[in-house]
mmCIF file of C-alpha atoms in Angstrom:
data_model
loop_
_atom_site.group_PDB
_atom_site.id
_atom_site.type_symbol
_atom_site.label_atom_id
_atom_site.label_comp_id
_atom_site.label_asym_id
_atom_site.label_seq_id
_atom_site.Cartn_x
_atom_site.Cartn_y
_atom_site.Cartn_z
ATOM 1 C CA UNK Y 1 4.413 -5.755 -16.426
ATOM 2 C CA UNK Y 2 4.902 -2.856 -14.169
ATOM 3 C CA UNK Y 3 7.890 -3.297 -11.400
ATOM 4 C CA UNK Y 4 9.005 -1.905 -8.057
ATOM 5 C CA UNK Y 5 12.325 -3.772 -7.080
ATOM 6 C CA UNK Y 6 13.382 -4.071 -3.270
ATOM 7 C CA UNK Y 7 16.567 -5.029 -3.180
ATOM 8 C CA UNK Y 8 16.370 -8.055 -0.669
ATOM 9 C CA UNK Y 9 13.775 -9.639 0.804
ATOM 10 C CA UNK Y 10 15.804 -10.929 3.782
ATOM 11 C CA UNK Y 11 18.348 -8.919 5.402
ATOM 12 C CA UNK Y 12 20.107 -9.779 9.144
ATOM 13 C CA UNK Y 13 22.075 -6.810 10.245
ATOM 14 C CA UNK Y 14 23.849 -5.757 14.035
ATOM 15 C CA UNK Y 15 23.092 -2.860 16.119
ATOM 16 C CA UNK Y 16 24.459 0.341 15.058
ATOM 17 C CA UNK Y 17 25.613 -0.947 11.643
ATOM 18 C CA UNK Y 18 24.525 1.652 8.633
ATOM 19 C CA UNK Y 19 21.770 -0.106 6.459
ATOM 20 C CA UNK Y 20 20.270 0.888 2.760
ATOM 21 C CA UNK Y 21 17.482 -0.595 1.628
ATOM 22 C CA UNK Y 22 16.974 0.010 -2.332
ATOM 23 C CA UNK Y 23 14.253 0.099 -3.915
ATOM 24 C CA UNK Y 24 14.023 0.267 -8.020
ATOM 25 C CA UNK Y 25 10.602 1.222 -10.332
ATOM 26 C CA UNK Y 26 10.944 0.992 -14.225
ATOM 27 C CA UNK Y 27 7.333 2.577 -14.397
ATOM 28 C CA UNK Y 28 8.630 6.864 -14.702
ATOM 29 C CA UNK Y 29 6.625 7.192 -11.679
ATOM 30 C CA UNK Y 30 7.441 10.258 -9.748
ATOM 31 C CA UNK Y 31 6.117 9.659 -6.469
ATOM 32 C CA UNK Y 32 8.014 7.224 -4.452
ATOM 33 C CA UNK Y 33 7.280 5.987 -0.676
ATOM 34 C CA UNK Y 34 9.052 3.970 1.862
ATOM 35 C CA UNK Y 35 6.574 2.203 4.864
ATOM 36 C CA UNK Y 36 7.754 -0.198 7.845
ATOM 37 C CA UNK Y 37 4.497 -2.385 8.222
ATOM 38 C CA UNK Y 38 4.294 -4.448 11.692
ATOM 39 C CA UNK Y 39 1.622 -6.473 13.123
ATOM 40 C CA UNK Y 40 -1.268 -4.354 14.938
ATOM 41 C CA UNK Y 41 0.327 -1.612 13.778
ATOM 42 C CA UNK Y 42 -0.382 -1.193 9.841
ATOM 43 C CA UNK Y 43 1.301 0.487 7.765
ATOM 44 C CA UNK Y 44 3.212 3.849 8.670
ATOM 45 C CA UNK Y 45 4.939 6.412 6.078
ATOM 46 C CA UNK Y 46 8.855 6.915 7.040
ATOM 47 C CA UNK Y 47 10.090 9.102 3.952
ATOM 48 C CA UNK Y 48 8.249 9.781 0.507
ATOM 49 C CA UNK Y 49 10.138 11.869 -2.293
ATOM 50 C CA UNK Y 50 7.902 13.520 -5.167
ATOM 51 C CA UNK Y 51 10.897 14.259 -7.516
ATOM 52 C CA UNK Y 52 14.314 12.979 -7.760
ATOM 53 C CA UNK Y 53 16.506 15.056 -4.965
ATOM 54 C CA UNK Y 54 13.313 16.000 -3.174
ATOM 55 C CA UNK Y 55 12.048 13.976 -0.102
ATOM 56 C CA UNK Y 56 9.490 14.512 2.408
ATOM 57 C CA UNK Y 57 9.093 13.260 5.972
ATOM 58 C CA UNK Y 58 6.215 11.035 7.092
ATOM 59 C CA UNK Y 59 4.959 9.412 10.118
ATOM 60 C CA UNK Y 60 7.872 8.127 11.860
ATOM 61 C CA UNK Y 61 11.398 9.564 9.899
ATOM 62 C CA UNK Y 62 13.606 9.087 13.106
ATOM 63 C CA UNK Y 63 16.203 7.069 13.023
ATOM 64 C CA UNK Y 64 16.384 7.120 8.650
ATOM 65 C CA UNK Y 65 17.003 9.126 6.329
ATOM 66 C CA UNK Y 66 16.684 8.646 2.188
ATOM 67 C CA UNK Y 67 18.317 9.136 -1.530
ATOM 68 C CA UNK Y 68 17.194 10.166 -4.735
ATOM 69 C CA UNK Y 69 19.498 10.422 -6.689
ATOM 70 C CA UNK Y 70 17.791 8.949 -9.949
ATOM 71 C CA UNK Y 71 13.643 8.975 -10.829
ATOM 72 C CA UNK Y 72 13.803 5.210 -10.317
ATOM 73 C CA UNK Y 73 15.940 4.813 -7.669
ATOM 74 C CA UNK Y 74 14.960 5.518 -3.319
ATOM 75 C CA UNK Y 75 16.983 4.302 -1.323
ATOM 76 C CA UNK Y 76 16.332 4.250 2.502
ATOM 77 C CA UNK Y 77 19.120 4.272 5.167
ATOM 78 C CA UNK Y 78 19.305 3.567 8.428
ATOM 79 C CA UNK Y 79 21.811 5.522 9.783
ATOM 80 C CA UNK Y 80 22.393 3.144 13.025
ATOM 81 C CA UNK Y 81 20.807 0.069 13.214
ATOM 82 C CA UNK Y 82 18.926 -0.713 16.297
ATOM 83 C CA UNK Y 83 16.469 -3.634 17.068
ATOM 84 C CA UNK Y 84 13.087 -1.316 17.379
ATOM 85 C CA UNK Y 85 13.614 -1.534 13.532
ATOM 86 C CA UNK Y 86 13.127 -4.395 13.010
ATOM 87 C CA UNK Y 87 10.330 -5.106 10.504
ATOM 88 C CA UNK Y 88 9.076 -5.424 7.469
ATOM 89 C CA UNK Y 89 10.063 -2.558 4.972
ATOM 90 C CA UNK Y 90 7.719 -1.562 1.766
ATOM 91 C CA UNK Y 91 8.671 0.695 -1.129
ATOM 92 C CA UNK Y 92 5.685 1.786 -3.401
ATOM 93 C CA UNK Y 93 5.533 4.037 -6.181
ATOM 94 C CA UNK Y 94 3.088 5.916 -7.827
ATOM 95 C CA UNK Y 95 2.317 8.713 -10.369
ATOM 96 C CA UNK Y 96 0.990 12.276 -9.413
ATOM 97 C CA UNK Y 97 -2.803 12.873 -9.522
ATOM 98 C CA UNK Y 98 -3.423 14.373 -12.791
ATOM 99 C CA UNK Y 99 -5.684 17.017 -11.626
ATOM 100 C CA UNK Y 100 -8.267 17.412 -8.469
ATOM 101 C CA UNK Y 101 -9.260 13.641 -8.704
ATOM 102 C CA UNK Y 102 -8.918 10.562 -7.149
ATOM 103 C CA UNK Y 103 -5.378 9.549 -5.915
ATOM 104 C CA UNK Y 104 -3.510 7.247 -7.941
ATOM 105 C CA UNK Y 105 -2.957 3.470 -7.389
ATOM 106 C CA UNK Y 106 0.134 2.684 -6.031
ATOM 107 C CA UNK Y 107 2.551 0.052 -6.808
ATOM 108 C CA UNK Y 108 4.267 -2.017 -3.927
ATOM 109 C CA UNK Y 109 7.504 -3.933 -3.885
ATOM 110 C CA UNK Y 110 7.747 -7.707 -2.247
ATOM 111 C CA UNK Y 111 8.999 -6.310 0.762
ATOM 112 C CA UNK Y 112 12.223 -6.289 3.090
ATOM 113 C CA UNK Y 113 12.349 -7.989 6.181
ATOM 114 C CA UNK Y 114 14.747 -6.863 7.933
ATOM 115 C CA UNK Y 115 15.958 -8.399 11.656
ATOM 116 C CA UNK Y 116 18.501 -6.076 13.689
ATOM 117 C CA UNK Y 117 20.169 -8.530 16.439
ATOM 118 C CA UNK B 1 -10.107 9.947 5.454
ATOM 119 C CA UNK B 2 -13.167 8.655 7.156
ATOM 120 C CA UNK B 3 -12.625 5.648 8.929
ATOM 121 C CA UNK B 4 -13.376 1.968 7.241
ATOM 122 C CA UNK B 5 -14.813 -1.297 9.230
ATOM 123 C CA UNK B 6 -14.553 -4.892 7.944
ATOM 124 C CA UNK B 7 -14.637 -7.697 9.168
ATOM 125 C CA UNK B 8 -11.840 -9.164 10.677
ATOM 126 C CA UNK B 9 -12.007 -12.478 8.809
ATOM 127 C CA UNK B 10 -13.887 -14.619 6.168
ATOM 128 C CA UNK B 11 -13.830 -17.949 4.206
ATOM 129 C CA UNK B 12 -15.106 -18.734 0.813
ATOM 130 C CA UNK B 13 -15.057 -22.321 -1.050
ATOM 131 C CA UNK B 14 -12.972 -22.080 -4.135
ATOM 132 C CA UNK B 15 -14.895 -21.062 -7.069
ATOM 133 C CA UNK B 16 -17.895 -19.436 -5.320
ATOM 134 C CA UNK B 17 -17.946 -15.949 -5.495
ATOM 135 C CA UNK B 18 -16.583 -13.862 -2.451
ATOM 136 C CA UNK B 19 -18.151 -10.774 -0.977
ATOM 137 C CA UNK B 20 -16.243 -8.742 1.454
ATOM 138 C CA UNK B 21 -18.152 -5.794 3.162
ATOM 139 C CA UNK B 22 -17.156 -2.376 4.210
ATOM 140 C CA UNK B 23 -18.300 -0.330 6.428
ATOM 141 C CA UNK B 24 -17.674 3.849 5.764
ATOM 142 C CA UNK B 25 -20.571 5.185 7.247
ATOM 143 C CA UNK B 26 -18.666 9.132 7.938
ATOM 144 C CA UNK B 27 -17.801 8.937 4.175
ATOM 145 C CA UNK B 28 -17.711 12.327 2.882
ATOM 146 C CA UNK B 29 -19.086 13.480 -0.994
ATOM 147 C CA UNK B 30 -15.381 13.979 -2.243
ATOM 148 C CA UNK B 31 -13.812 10.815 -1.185
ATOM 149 C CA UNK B 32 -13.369 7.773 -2.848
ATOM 150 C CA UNK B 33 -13.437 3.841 -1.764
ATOM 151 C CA UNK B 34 -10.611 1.768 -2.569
ATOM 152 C CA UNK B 35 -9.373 -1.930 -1.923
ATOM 153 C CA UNK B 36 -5.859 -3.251 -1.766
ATOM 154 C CA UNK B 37 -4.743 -6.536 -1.112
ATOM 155 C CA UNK B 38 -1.791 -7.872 0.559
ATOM 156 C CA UNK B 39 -1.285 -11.635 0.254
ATOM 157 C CA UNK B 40 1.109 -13.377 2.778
ATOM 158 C CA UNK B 41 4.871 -12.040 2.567
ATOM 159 C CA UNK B 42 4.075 -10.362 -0.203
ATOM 160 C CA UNK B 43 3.865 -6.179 -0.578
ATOM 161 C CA UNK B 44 -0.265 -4.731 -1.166
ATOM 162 C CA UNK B 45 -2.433 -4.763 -4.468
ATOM 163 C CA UNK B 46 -3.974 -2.683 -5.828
ATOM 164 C CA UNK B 47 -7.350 -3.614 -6.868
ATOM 165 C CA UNK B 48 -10.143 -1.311 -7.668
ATOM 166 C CA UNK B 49 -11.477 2.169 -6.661
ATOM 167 C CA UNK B 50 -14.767 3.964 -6.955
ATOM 168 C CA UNK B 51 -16.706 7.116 -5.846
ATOM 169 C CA UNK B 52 -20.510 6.074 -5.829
ATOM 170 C CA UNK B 53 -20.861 4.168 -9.230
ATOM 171 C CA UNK B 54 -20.236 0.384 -9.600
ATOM 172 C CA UNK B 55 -16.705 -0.719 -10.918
ATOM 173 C CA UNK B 56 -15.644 -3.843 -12.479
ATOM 174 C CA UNK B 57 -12.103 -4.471 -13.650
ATOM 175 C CA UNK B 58 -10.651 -7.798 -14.887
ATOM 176 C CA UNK B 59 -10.035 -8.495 -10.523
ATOM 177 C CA UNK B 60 -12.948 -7.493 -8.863
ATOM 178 C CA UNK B 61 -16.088 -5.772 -8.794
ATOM 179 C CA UNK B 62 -17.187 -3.005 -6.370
ATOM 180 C CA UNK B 63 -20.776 -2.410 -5.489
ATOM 181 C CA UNK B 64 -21.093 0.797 -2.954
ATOM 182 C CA UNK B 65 -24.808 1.430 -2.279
ATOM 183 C CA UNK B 66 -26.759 4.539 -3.057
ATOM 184 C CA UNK B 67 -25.455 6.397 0.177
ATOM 185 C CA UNK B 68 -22.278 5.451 0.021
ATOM 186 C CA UNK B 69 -21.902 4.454 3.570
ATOM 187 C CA UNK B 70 -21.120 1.234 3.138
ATOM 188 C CA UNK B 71 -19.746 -1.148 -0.337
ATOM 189 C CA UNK B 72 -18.765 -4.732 -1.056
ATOM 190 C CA UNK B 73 -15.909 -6.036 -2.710
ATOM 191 C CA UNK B 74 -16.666 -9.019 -5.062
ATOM 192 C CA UNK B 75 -14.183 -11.999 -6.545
ATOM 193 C CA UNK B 76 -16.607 -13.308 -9.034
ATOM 194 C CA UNK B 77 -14.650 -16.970 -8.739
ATOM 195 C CA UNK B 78 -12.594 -16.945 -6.054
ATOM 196 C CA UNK B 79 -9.378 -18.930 -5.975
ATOM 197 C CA UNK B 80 -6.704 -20.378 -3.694
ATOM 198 C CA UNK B 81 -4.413 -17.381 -4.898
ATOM 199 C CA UNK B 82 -7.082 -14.933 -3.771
ATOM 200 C CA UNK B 83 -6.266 -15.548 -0.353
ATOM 201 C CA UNK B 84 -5.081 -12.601 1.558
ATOM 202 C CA UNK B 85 -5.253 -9.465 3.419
ATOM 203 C CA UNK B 86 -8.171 -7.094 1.960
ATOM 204 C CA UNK B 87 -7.955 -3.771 3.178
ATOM 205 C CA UNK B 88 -10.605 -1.068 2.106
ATOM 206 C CA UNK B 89 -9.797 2.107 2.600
ATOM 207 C CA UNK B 90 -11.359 5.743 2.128
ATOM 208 C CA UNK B 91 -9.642 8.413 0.482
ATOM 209 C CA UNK B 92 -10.280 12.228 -0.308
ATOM 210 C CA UNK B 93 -9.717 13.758 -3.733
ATOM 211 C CA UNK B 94 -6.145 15.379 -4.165
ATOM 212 C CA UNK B 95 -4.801 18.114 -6.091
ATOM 213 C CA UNK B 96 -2.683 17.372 -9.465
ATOM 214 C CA UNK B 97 0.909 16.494 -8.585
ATOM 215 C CA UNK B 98 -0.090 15.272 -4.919
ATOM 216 C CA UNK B 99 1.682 12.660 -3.301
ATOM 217 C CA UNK B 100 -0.583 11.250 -0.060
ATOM 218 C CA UNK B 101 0.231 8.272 1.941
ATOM 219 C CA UNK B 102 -2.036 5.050 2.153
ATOM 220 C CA UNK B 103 -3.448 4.243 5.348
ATOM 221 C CA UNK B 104 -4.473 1.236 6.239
ATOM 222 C CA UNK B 105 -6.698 -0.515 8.788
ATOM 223 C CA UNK B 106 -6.758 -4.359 10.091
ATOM 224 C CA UNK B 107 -8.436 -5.460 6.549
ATOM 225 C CA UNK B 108 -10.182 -8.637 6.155
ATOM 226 C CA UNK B 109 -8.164 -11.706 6.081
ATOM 227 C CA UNK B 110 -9.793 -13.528 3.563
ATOM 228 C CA UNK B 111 -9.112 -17.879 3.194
ATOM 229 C CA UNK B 112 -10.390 -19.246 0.332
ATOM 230 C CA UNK B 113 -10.842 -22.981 1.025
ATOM 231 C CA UNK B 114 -10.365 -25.979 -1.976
#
């Protein structure tokens, strides 16, 4: 059964600490996404990397920044917590299109919810 | 993408089948329907795409009519585990090796009652 891994699904941090969500697929997928996903707002892209050491920015990258060190690994940081982050944070993964076609599903992780106080 | 509209919410008895419409009336020839899922607390699911032919897979089936400006999403037998989020969305082909981000609307909360 295919797997994306977020490291917690509950995490309580302070303002202005340093953060990193993790976020683990055992599927070789090369495309990996992070979202923040709060109510009346949907989902928005922060980061996505195609290849390992290669990122991208999406919607709303201030404030974070991102890893990838390893294929399977992504790991999203926030480099100074602050309570307009709080919310709930998604991984996904997915596999390149294999030619001009549709887009390929993606796979999501359970989620991080993560409260800055 | 052209722009989806669902309704905002529906109920279904369990074991009846449920049909969730989709409105995508400014679809365009090259893009493709899909549905996710996102049940509560949980991240979204996949669950079936199609670009003007029926689908079935072992979750769902997807009828989009003959202009394509509007499809239904069906659970055959719905259960108390189908209940969730249902988002449809529209997306345009890609190139090979493209990464695009999903978009999502408001979806269709969808309660499926005992």
């Amino acid at each position: 059964d295919v797997k994306v891994t977020q490291s917690s699904r509950y995490l309580v941090k302070r303002t202005g600490e340093k953060v990193f969500l993790e976020c683990v697929q055992d599927m070789d997928h090369e495309n990996m996404f992070w979202y923040r996903q709060d109510p009346g707002l949907g989902l928005r892209l922060i980061y996505f990397s195609y290849d390992v050491k290669m990122k991208e920015k999406g919607d709303i990258p201030e404030g974070y920044s991102v890893s990838r060190e390893k294929k399977e690994r992504f790991s999203l940081i926030l480099e100074s917590a602050s309570t307009n982050q709080t919310s709930m944070y998604l991984c996904a993964s997915s596999l390149p299109s294999p030619g001009w076609g549709p887009d390929t599903e993606a796979f999501f992780g359970q989620g991080t919810r993560l409260t800055v106080v | 993408d052209a722009k989806t509209t669902q309704p905002t919410s529906m109920d279904c008895a369990e074991g009846r089948a449920a049909n969730l419409p989709c409105n995508h009336s400014t679809i365009s020839g090259n893009e493709y329907v899909y549905w996710y899922r996102q049940i509560h607390s949980q991240g979204p699911q996949y669950i079936i795409h199609g670009l003007k032919n029926n689908e079935t897979n072992e979750m769902a089936s997807l009828i989009i009519t003959e202009d394509r400006k509007s499809s239904t999403l069906i659970l055959p037998h719905a259960t108390l585990r189908d209940t969730a989020v249902y988002y449809c969305i529209v997306r345009a082909l890609i190139s090979s090796g493209s990464a695009r981000q999903l978009t999502f609307g408001s979806g269709t909360q969808l309660t499926v009652l005992p």
